Amino acid sequence: MLSQRVRPEILDFKAYVPGLSVEEIKAKYGLENVIKLASNENPLGVSPLVEQAIARAAHDAHRYPQNHSPRLAEAIGHAMGVPPELVVAGNGSDEVIDMLMRVVARPGRDNVVCYEHCFSMYGLTARLCGVEYREVPRGEDFRLPLESLAEAVDENTALVFVTSPDNPTGLAARAEELLVLSGVLRKGALLVVDEAYMDFSWPPEEYAMIGQVAELDNLVVLRTFSKAYGLAGLRLGYGVLPLWLAEHVRRARPPFTVNLLAEAAGIAALSDDNFYSATLEVVFKGRERLLAQLPRLGCEVLPSQSNFVMFRPTRPAGDVCARLLERGIIVRHLKSFGLPEHIRVNVGLPEETETFLRVLGEVLHG
Ligand SMILES: *Cc1c(COP(=O)(O)O)cnc(C)c1O
């Protein structure tokens, strides 16, 4: 059998499970209007400045982009107050996770440490790279178990992942706690803080670690353009890495993985303060609505520093998601995160968030 050529750890691979697309849902249920609140995308869509930049860049699509996207790294460094040489852009932050794994973790020997019910890309990438994946339990009420992470680290631990604000809970770790964790990790283990949702935290200075990378030699921070900047479909993310590591990653990575249109879009997105503030305003208001109204419907809800909330409905979560779907509302059942009783819903446009709350009320109590 040729499948014997496939590495054993790949044979029982569980693939990443994305939600259904709007088009797929429309076709499956014969619906005209669908509200998608399942993938934490930007409810305002795409910035007009970004659309213009993409149209301009399209003219040069026959050219290779500049390797390592130096103009983008410069713009990111400027916007985030970090040295541009620490910025490594990727085809989504997923690619940066993959590059980190391949550059620092030795296959068959090293391990990476995460906590349970976390973003699945860390484990998928580890297994694809032949690296042992370890999970520690979360604390009470889904708290991020920073002490347990430190305890699970051994001399072969290459990476420790913390998502803050966390997906799917919305909880965030304080920067001072993460600084303590980076201090106690054994020499050799890198702390990777995935700040995909940091734009939505408040106040950000209590949570953000991006400014600490230049001071520490074992901290990596990941950010993405997929959420607050509305570029999920273009695939653009980045890591801020200690200089020693950024240089190795730049040497080892495949060239040109950030395409010309994504680079132009990223630079334009960083320049559009109006779109960014409008996004935060919609998210903060909608999050308040969800956090206030879900308990009134009897749901248990966690506090959130993100653009989504996680809740436990009064009826089985799988049924609730199915009933919402029939009515054209897509939310994320968290079964694939190992949380079959919970649902994650992201903030939509004000009218979308209200429609979700109304229909959920009918599903639960109608
Ligand atoms: C959405 C998300 C990302 C972003 O991934 P991209 O590849 O940049 O789209 C990263 N980490 C977490 C935890 C996320 O939820």
CSV table of C-alpha atoms in Angstrom, one decimal, residues 50-239:
chain,number,residue,atom,x,y,z
A,50,VAL,CA,-7.8,48.6,1.3
A,51,GLU,CA,-10.0,48.0,-1.7
A,52,GLN,CA,-8.3,50.9,-3.5
A,53,ALA,CA,-4.8,49.6,-2.6
A,54,ILE,CA,-5.7,46.1,-3.9
A,55,ALA,CA,-6.9,47.5,-7.1
A,56,ARG,CA,-3.7,49.5,-7.6
A,57,ALA,CA,-1.5,46.6,-6.7
A,58,ALA,CA,-3.4,44.3,-9.1
A,59,HIS,CA,-1.6,46.2,-11.9
A,60,ASP,CA,1.7,44.7,-10.8
A,61,ALA,CA,0.4,41.2,-10.2
A,62,HIS,CA,2.8,39.9,-12.8
A,63,ARG,CA,5.8,40.8,-10.6
A,64,TYR,CA,7.1,38.9,-7.6
A,65,PRO,CA,6.6,40.7,-4.4
A,66,GLN,CA,9.7,41.8,-2.4
A,67,ASN,CA,10.9,39.0,-0.2
A,68,HIS,CA,10.1,39.3,3.5
A,69,SER,CA,7.7,42.3,2.7
A,70,PRO,CA,10.1,45.0,4.0
A,71,ARG,CA,7.6,47.9,3.4
A,72,LEU,CA,5.0,46.0,5.4
A,73,ALA,CA,7.4,45.2,8.2
A,74,GLU,CA,8.3,48.9,8.3
A,75,ALA,CA,4.6,49.9,8.5
A,76,ILE,CA,3.9,47.3,11.2
A,77,GLY,CA,6.9,48.4,13.2
A,78,HIS,CA,5.9,52.0,13.0
A,79,ALA,CA,2.2,51.3,13.9
A,80,MET,CA,3.0,49.0,16.8
A,81,GLY,CA,6.1,50.7,18.2
A,82,VAL,CA,8.4,47.7,17.6
A,83,PRO,CA,11.7,47.6,15.6
A,84,PRO,CA,10.8,46.4,12.0
A,85,GLU,CA,13.6,43.9,12.0
A,86,LEU,CA,11.7,41.9,14.6
A,87,VAL,CA,8.6,41.6,12.4
A,88,VAL,CA,8.2,38.5,10.3
A,89,ALA,CA,5.0,38.6,8.1
A,90,GLY,CA,3.4,35.4,7.0
A,91,ASN,CA,0.5,33.9,5.0
A,92,GLY,CA,-1.8,34.4,8.0
A,93,SER,CA,-0.4,34.0,11.5
A,94,ASP,CA,-0.9,30.3,10.8
A,95,GLU,CA,2.2,30.4,8.7
A,96,VAL,CA,4.2,32.1,11.4
A,97,ILE,CA,3.1,29.3,13.8
A,98,ASP,CA,4.4,26.8,11.2
A,99,MET,CA,7.7,28.6,10.7
A,100,LEU,CA,8.3,28.8,14.5
A,101,MET,CA,7.6,25.1,14.9
A,102,ARG,CA,9.9,24.1,12.1
A,103,VAL,CA,12.8,26.4,13.1
A,104,VAL,CA,12.9,25.7,16.8
A,105,ALA,CA,11.3,22.3,17.6
A,106,ARG,CA,13.3,19.1,16.8
A,107,PRO,CA,11.1,16.4,15.2
A,108,GLY,CA,10.8,13.2,17.3
A,109,ARG,CA,12.5,14.9,20.3
A,110,ASP,CA,11.0,18.2,21.3
A,111,ASN,CA,7.5,19.0,22.6
A,112,VAL,CA,5.2,22.1,22.7
A,113,VAL,CA,2.9,22.9,25.6
A,114,CYS,CA,-0.6,24.4,25.4
A,115,TYR,CA,-3.7,24.3,27.5
A,116,GLU,CA,-6.8,22.3,26.8
A,117,HIS,CA,-9.7,23.7,24.6
A,118,CYS,CA,-7.3,26.0,22.7
A,119,PHE,CA,-6.9,27.1,19.1
A,120,SER,CA,-6.3,23.9,17.1
A,121,MET,CA,-3.6,25.1,14.8
A,122,TYR,CA,-0.9,24.7,17.5
A,123,GLY,CA,-1.6,21.0,17.9
A,124,LEU,CA,-2.1,20.4,14.2
A,125,THR,CA,1.1,22.1,13.3
A,126,ALA,CA,3.1,20.3,16.0
A,127,ARG,CA,1.8,16.9,14.8
A,128,LEU,CA,2.5,17.7,11.1
A,129,CYS,CA,6.1,18.6,12.2
A,130,GLY,CA,6.6,15.4,14.2
A,131,VAL,CA,6.7,17.3,17.5
A,132,GLU,CA,5.0,16.1,20.7
A,133,TYR,CA,1.9,18.1,21.6
A,134,ARG,CA,1.1,18.5,25.4
A,135,GLU,CA,-2.0,20.0,26.9
A,136,VAL,CA,-2.5,21.0,30.6
A,137,PRO,CA,-5.9,21.4,32.1
A,138,ARG,CA,-7.4,24.9,32.4
A,139,GLY,CA,-8.1,26.5,35.7
A,140,GLU,CA,-11.5,27.0,37.3
A,141,ASP,CA,-14.0,28.8,35.1
A,142,PHE,CA,-11.7,28.2,32.1
A,143,ARG,CA,-8.9,30.4,33.5
A,144,LEU,CA,-5.7,30.4,31.5
A,145,PRO,CA,-3.5,28.0,33.6
A,146,LEU,CA,-0.2,29.9,33.4
A,147,GLU,CA,1.4,28.1,36.5
A,148,SER,CA,0.5,24.7,35.1
A,149,LEU,CA,2.1,25.6,31.7
A,150,ALA,CA,5.3,26.4,33.5
A,151,GLU,CA,5.2,23.1,35.4
A,152,ALA,CA,4.7,21.1,32.3
A,153,VAL,CA,7.8,22.4,30.6
A,154,ASP,CA,10.9,20.2,30.5
A,155,GLU,CA,14.3,20.3,28.9
A,156,ASN,CA,12.8,19.3,25.5
A,157,THR,CA,10.1,22.0,25.5
A,158,ALA,CA,10.5,24.2,22.5
A,159,LEU,CA,7.4,26.4,22.6
A,160,VAL,CA,4.7,27.3,25.1
A,161,PHE,CA,1.5,28.8,23.6
A,162,VAL,CA,-0.8,31.2,25.3
A,163,THR,CA,-3.7,32.8,23.3
A,164,SER,CA,-4.6,36.1,24.9
A,165,PRO,CA,-7.3,37.2,24.6
A,166,ASP,CA,-8.1,33.5,24.3
A,167,ASN,CA,-10.1,31.7,21.7
A,168,PRO,CA,-12.7,30.4,22.4
A,169,THR,CA,-13.3,31.8,25.9
A,170,GLY,CA,-12.5,35.5,25.4
A,171,LEU,CA,-10.5,35.6,28.6
A,172,ALA,CA,-7.2,37.4,28.7
A,173,ALA,CA,-4.0,37.0,30.7
A,174,ARG,CA,-2.5,40.1,32.3
A,175,ALA,CA,0.8,41.3,30.9
A,176,GLU,CA,2.4,41.1,34.3
A,177,GLU,CA,1.4,37.5,34.7
A,178,LEU,CA,2.8,36.7,31.2
A,179,LEU,CA,6.1,38.4,32.2
A,180,VAL,CA,6.4,36.2,35.2
A,181,LEU,CA,5.8,33.1,33.0
A,182,SER,CA,8.5,34.2,30.5
A,183,GLY,CA,10.8,34.6,33.5
A,184,VAL,CA,10.2,31.2,35.0
A,185,LEU,CA,10.3,29.2,31.7
A,186,ARG,CA,13.4,27.1,31.6
A,187,LYS,CA,16.1,28.4,29.4
A,188,GLY,CA,15.4,27.0,25.9
A,189,ALA,CA,11.6,27.3,26.0
A,190,LEU,CA,10.0,30.1,24.0
A,191,LEU,CA,6.8,31.8,25.2
A,192,VAL,CA,4.5,32.4,22.2
A,193,VAL,CA,1.6,34.8,23.0
A,194,ASP,CA,-1.0,34.7,20.2
A,195,GLU,CA,-2.5,38.2,20.3
A,196,ALA,CA,-4.9,37.7,17.4
A,197,TYR,CA,-7.7,39.4,19.4
A,198,MET,CA,-5.6,42.0,21.3
A,199,ASP,CA,-7.1,44.9,19.4
A,200,PHE,CA,-10.4,44.3,21.2
A,201,SER,CA,-9.0,44.2,24.8
A,202,TRP,CA,-9.5,47.1,27.2
A,203,PRO,CA,-7.4,48.7,28.5
A,204,PRO,CA,-4.8,47.2,26.1
A,205,GLU,CA,-1.8,48.2,28.1
A,206,GLU,CA,-2.9,45.8,30.9
A,207,TYR,CA,-2.8,42.9,28.5
A,208,ALA,CA,-0.6,43.5,25.4
A,209,MET,CA,2.9,41.9,25.3
A,210,ILE,CA,3.9,43.1,21.9
A,211,GLY,CA,6.0,45.9,23.3
A,212,GLN,CA,8.0,43.5,25.5
A,213,VAL,CA,9.6,41.4,22.7
A,214,ALA,CA,12.5,43.7,22.2
A,215,GLU,CA,13.4,43.5,25.9
A,216,LEU,CA,13.2,39.7,26.3
A,217,ASP,CA,15.0,36.9,24.4
A,218,ASN,CA,12.3,34.2,24.9
A,219,LEU,CA,9.1,35.9,23.9
A,220,VAL,CA,7.3,35.8,20.5
A,221,VAL,CA,4.0,37.7,19.9
A,222,LEU,CA,1.7,36.8,17.1
A,223,ARG,CA,-0.8,39.2,15.5
A,224,THR,CA,-3.1,39.0,12.5
A,225,PHE,CA,-4.9,41.1,9.9
A,226,SER,CA,-7.7,38.6,9.8
A,227,LYS,CA,-9.8,40.1,12.6
A,228,ALA,CA,-9.8,43.8,13.5
A,229,TYR,CA,-8.3,44.7,10.1
A,230,GLY,CA,-10.9,42.7,8.1
A,231,LEU,CA,-8.4,40.8,5.8
A,232,ALA,CA,-9.2,37.2,6.7
A,233,GLY,CA,-9.6,36.2,3.0
A,234,LEU,CA,-6.2,37.7,2.0
A,235,ARG,CA,-4.2,35.6,4.6
A,236,LEU,CA,-1.9,38.0,6.4
A,237,GLY,CA,-0.5,37.8,9.9
A,238,TYR,CA,2.9,38.4,11.6
A,239,GLY,CA,5.1,37.5,14.4
